[in-house]
mmCIF file of C-alpha atoms in Angstrom:
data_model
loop_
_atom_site.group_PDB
_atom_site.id
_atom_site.type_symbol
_atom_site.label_atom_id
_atom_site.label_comp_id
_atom_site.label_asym_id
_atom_site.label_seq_id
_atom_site.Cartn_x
_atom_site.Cartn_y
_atom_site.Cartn_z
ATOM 1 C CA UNK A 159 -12.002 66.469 -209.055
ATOM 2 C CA UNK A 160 -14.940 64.823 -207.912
ATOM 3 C CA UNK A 161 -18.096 66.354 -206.258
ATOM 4 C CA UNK A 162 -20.017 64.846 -203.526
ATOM 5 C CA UNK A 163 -23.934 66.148 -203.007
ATOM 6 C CA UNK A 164 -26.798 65.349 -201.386
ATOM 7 C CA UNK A 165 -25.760 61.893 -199.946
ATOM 8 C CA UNK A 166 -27.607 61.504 -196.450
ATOM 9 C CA UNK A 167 -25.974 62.108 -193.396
ATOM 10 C CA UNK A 168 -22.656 63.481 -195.132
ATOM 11 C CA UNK A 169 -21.999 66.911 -196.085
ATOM 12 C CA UNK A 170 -21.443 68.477 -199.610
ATOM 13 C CA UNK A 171 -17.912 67.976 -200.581
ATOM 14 C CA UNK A 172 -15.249 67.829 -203.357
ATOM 15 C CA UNK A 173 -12.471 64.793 -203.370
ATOM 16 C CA UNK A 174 -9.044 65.533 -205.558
ATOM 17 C CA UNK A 175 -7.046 62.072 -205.858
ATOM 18 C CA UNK A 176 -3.496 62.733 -205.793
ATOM 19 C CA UNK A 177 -2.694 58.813 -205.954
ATOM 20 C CA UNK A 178 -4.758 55.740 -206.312
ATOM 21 C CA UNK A 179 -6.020 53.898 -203.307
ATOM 22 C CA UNK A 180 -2.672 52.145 -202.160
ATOM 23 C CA UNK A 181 -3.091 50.586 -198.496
ATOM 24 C CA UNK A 182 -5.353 48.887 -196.177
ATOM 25 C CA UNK A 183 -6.324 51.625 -193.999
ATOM 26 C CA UNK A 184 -6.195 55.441 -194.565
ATOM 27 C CA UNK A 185 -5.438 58.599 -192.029
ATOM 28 C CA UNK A 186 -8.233 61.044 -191.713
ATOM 29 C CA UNK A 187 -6.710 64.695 -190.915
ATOM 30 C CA UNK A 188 -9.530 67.223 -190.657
ATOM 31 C CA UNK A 189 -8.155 70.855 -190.928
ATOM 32 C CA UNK A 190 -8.822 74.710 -191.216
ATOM 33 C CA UNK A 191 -6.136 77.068 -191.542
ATOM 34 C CA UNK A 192 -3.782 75.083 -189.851
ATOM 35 C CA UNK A 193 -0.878 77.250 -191.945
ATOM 36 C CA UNK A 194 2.618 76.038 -191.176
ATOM 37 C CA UNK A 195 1.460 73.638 -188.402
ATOM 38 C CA UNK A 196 -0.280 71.013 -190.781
ATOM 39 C CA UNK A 197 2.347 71.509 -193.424
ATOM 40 C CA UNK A 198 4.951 70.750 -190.709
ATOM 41 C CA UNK A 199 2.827 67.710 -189.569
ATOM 42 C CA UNK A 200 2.987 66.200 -193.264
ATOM 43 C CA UNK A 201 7.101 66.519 -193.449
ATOM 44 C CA UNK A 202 7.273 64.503 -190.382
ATOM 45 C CA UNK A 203 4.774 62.038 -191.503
ATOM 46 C CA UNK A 204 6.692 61.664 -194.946
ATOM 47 C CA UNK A 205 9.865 61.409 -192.921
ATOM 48 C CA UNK A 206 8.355 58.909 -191.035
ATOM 49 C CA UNK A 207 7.250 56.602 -194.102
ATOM 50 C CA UNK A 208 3.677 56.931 -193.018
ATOM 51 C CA UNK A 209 2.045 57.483 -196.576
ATOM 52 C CA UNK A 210 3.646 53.989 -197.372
ATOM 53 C CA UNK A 211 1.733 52.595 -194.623
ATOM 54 C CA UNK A 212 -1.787 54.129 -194.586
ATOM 55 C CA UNK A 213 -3.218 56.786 -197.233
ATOM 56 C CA UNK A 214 -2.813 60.018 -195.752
ATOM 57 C CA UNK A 215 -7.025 61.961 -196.897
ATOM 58 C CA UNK A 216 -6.819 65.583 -195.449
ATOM 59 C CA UNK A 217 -10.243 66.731 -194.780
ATOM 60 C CA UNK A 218 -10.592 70.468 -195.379
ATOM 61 C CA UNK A 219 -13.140 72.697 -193.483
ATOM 62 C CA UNK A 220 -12.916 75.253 -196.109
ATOM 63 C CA UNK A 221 -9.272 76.825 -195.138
ATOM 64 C CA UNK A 222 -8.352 80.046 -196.960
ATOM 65 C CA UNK A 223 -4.324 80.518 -195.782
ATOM 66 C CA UNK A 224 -2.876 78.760 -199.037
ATOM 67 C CA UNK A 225 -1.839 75.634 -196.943
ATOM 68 C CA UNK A 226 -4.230 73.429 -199.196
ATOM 69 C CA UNK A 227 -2.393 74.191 -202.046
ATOM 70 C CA UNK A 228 -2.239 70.503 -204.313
ATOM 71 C CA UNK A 229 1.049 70.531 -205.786
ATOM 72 C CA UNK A 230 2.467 70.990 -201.864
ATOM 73 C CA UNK A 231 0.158 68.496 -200.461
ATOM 74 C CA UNK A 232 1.085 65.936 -203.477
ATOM 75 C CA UNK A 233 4.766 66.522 -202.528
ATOM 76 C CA UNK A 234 4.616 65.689 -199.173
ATOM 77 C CA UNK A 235 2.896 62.084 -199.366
ATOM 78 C CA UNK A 236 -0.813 63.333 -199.540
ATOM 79 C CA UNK A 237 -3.232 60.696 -201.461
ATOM 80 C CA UNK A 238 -6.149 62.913 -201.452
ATOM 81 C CA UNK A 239 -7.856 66.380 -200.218
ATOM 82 C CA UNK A 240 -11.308 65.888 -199.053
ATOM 83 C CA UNK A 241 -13.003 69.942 -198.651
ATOM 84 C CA UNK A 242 -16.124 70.401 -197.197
ATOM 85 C CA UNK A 243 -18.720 72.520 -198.904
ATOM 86 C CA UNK A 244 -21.678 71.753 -197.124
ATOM 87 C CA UNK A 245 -22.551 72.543 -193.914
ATOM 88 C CA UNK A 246 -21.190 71.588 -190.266
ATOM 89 C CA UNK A 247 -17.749 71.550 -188.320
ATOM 90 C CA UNK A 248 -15.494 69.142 -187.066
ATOM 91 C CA UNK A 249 -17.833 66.107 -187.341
ATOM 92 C CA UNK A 250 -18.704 67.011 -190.646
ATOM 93 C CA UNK A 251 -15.267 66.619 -191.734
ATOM 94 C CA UNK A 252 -14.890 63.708 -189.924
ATOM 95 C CA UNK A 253 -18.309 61.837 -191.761
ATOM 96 C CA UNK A 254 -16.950 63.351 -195.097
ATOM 97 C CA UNK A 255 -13.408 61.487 -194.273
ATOM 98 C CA UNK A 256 -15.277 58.611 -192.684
ATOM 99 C CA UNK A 257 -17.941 58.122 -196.220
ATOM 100 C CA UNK A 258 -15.218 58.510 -198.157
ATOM 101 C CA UNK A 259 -13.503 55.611 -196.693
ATOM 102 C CA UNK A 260 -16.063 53.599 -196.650
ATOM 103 C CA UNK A 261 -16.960 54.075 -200.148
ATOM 104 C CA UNK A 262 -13.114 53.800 -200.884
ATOM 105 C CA UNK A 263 -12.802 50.390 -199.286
ATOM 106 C CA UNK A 264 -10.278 50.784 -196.391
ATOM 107 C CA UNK A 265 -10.280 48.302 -193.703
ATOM 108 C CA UNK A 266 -9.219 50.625 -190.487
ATOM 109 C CA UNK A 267 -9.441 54.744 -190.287
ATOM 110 C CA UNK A 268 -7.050 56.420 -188.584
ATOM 111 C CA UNK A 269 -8.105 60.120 -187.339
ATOM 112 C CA UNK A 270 -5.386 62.606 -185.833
ATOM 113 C CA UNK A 271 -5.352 66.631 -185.050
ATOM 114 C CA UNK A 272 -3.838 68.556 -187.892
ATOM 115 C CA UNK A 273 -2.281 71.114 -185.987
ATOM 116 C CA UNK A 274 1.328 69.468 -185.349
ATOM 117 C CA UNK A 275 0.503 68.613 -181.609
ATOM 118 C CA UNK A 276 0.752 64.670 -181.776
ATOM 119 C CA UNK A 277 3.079 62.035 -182.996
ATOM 120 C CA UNK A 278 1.993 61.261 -186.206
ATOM 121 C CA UNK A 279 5.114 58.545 -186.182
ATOM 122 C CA UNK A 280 2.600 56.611 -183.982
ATOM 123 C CA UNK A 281 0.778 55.574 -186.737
ATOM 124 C CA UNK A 282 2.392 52.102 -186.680
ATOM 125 C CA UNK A 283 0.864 50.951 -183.530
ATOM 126 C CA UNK A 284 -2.518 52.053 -184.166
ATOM 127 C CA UNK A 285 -2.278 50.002 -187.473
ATOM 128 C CA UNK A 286 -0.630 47.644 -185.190
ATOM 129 C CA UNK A 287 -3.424 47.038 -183.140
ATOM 130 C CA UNK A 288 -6.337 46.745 -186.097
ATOM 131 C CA UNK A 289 -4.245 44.027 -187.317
ATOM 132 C CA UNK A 290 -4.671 42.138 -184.115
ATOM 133 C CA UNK A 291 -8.736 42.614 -184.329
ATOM 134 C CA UNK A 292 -9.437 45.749 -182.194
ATOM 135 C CA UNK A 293 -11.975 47.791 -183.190
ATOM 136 C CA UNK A 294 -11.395 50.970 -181.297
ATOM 137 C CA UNK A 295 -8.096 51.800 -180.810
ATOM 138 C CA UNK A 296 -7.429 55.440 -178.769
ATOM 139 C CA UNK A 297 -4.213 57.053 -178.155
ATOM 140 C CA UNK A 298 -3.028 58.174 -175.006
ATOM 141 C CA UNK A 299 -0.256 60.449 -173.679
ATOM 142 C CA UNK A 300 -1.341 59.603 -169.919
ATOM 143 C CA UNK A 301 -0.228 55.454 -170.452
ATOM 144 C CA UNK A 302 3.110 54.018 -170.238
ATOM 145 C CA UNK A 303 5.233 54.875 -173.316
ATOM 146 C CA UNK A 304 2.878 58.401 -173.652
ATOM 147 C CA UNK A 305 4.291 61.666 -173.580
ATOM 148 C CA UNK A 306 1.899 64.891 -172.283
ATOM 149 C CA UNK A 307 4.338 67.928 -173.505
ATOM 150 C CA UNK A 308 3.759 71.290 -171.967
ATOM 151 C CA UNK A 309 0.299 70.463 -170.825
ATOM 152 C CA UNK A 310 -1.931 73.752 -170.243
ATOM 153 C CA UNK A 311 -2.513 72.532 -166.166
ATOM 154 C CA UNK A 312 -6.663 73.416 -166.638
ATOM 155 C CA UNK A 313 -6.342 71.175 -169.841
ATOM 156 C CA UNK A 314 -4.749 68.391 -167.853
ATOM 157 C CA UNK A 315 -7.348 68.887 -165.022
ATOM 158 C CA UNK A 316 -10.779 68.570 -167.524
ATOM 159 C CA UNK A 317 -9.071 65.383 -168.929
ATOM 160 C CA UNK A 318 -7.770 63.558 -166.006
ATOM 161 C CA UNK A 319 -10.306 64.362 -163.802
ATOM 162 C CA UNK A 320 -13.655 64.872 -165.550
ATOM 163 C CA UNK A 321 -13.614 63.410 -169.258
ATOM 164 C CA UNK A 322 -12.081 60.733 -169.009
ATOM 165 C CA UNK A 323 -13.789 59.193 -166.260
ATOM 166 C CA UNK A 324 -17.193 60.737 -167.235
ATOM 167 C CA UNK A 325 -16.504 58.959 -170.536
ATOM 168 C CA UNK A 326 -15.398 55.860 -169.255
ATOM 169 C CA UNK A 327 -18.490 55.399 -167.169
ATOM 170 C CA UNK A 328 -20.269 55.561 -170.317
ATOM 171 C CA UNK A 329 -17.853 53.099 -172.029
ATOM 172 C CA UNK A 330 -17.940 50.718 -169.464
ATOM 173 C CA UNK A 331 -14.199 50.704 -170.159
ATOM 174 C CA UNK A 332 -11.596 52.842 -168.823
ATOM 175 C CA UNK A 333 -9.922 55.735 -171.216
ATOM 176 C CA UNK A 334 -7.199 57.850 -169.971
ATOM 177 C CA UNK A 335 -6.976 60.434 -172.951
ATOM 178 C CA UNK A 336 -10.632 60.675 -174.171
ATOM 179 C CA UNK A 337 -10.534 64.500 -175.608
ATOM 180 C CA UNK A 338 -7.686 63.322 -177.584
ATOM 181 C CA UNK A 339 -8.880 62.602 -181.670
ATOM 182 C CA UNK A 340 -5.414 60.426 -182.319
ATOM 183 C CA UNK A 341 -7.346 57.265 -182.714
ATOM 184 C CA UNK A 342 -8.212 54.256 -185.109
ATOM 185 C CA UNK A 343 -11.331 52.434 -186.215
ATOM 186 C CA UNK A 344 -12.367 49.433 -187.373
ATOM 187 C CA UNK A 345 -14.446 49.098 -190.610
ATOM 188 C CA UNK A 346 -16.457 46.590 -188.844
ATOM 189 C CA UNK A 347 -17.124 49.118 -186.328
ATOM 190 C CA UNK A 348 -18.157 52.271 -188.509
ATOM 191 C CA UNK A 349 -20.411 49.938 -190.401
ATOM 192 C CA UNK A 350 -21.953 48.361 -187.259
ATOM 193 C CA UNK A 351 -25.615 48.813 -187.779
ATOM 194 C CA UNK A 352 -26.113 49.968 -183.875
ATOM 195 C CA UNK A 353 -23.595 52.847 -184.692
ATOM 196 C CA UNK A 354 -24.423 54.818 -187.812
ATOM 197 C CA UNK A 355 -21.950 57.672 -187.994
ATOM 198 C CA UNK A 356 -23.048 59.439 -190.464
ATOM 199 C CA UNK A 357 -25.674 61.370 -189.141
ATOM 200 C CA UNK A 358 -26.340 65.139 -189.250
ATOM 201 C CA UNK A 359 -26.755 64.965 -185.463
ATOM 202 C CA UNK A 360 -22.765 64.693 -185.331
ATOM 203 C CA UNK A 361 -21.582 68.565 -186.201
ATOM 204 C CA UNK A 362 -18.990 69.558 -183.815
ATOM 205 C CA UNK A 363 -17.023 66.949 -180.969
ATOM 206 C CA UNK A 364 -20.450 64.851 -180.666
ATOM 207 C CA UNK A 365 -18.798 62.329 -183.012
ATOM 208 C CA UNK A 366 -15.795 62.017 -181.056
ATOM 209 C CA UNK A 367 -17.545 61.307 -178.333
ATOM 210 C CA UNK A 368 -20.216 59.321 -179.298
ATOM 211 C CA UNK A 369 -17.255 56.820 -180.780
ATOM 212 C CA UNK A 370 -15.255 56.979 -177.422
ATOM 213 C CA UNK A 371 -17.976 55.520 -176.074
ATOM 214 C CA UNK A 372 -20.356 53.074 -178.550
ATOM 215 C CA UNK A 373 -17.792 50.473 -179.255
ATOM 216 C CA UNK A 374 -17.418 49.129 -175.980
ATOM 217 C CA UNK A 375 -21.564 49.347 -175.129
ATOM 218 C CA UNK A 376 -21.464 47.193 -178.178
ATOM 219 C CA UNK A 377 -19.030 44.451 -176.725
ATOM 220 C CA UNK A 378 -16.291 45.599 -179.442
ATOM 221 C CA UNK A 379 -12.695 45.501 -178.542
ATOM 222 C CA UNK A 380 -11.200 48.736 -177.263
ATOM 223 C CA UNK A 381 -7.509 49.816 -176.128
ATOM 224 C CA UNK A 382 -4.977 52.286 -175.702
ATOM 225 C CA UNK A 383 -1.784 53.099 -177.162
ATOM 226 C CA UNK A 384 1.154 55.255 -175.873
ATOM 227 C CA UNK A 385 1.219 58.751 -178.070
ATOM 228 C CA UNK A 386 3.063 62.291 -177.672
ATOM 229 C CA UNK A 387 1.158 65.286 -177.748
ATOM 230 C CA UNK A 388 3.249 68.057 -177.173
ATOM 231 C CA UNK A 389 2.011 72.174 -176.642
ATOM 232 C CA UNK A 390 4.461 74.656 -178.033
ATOM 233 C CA UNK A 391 5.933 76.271 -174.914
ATOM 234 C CA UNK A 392 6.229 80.309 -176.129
ATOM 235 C CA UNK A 393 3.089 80.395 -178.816
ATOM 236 C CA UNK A 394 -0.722 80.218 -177.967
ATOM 237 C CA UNK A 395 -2.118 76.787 -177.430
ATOM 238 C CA UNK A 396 -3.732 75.784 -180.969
ATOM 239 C CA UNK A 397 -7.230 74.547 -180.500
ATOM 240 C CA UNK A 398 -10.699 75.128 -181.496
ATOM 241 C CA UNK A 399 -11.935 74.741 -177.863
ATOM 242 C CA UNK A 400 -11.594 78.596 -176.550
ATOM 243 C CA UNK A 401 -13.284 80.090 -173.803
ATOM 244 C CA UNK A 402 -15.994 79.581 -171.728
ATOM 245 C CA UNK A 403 -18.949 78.551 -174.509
ATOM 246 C CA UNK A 404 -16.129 76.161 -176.320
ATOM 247 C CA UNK A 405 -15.682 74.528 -172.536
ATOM 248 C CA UNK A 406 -19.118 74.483 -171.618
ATOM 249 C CA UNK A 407 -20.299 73.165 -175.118
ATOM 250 C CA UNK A 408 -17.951 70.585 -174.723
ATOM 251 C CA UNK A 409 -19.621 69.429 -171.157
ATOM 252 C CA UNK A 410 -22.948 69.684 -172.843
ATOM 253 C CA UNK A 411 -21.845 66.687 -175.549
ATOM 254 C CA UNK A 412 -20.291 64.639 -173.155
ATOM 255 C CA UNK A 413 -23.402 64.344 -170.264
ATOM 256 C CA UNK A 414 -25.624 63.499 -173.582
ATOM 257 C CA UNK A 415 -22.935 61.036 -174.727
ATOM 258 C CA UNK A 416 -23.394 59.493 -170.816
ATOM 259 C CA UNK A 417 -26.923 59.621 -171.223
ATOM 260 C CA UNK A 418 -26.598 57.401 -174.409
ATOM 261 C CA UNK A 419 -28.597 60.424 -176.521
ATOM 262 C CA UNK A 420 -25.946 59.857 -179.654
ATOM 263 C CA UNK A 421 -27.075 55.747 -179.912
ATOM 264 C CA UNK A 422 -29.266 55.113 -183.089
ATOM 265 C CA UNK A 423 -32.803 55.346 -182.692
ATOM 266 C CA UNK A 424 -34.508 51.896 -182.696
#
């Protein structure tokens, strides 16, 4: 195990290599207590021969169920665990996941939910679509091919009808799906000196929307491709997002996203 500390912009954090570096590009999954639901997303991505076509990093938040256990993450196709010790949320799993990359040499990052909502067997297209020089490449279950599963119909609303246009107006670049974190970068793109991702300002969603929106600003090619991401029908919806502070926190980071506040200081 290796430890990670005091390296600027990126949170404190340990890295266990189950298997050497083995592709091109590598899949971000940032997690807490996912349980069965990221275990379950790992047998489909095995079944799917997705370690054998990017290196699969999970990027703990500090989970206690047991689902981070090593010898069950080695088995199903893991390369490496990532856990946070430092301080932050989402976006400081993400800048963990996205340094580590970096460092790690990987030409595209993929980034997807670990909570067995999308179709991690989309992972070919994203790959796909680095391969043919775009830099920001954003899934979508709202395009032709995509699949939007049992929906929650306020969910659908704040997408279709705020976000994604909100964001888009930003972008200078129309998104249909812009809440959704299935996506891939370029390396060109998280090294761009006008974009900077690792910075402390990015704890929570700001860095998913701040990199919705920067690429295009930055005349960098963007597009979509066609994903599932299906809602369990008879269980609560699993997200972080809950209630009215989650919502309204969430409208709070994408007006300063529109208002460019996330760009790098000049």
């Amino acid at each position: 195990m290796n430890e990670y500390k005091n390296i600027p912009g990126v949170p404190d954090f340990t890295a266990v290599e189950f298997l050497p570096k083995r592709s091109a590009c590598c899949l971000l999954i940032p997690v807490i207590n996912e349980g069965a639901r990221i275990l379950a997303e790992l047998d489909r991505a095995r079944a799917a021969g997705v370690p054998e076509l990017a290196d699969i990093l999970v990027c703990d938040g500090g989970s206690t169920d047991g689902s981070m256990e090593a010898a069950g993450l080695a088995a199903r196709g893991v390369n490496g665990l990532l856990t946070k010790t430092g301080a932050g949320r989402q976006g400081a799993q993400l800048r963990m996941g996205i340094y580590y990359a970096l460092e790690r040499g990987y030409e595209g990052v993929l980034t997807i939910d670990g909570n067995n909502k999308d179709s991690i067997e989309s992972v070919p297209l994203f790959l796909e679509k680095l391969g043919e020089g775009f830099d920001l490449v954003q899934g979508s279950r709202f395009i032709k091919g995509g699949r939007a599963v049992n929906t929650p119909t306020s969910r659908w609303l704040a997408v279709r009808l705020v976000h994604a246009p909100l964001i888009s107006l930003a972008a200078r670049h129309w998104f249909t799906d812009t809440t959704n974190a299935y996506r891939a970068y370029s390396r060109a793109y998280l090294t761009h000196p006008e974009v900077q991702p690792l910075r402390e300002i990015f704890a929570g969603y700001e860095l998913l929307a701040y990199l919705s929106v920067r690429a295009t600003q930055l005349g960098l090619k963007a597009c979509e491709v066609p994903v599932e991401r299906a809602y369990p029908k008879a269980e609560p919806t699993p997200t972080k997002i809950k209630g009215f502070r989650g919502n309204s926190n969430l409208l709070k980071i994408l007006f300063a996203a529109l208002a460019g506040r996330y760009a790098p200081k000049q």
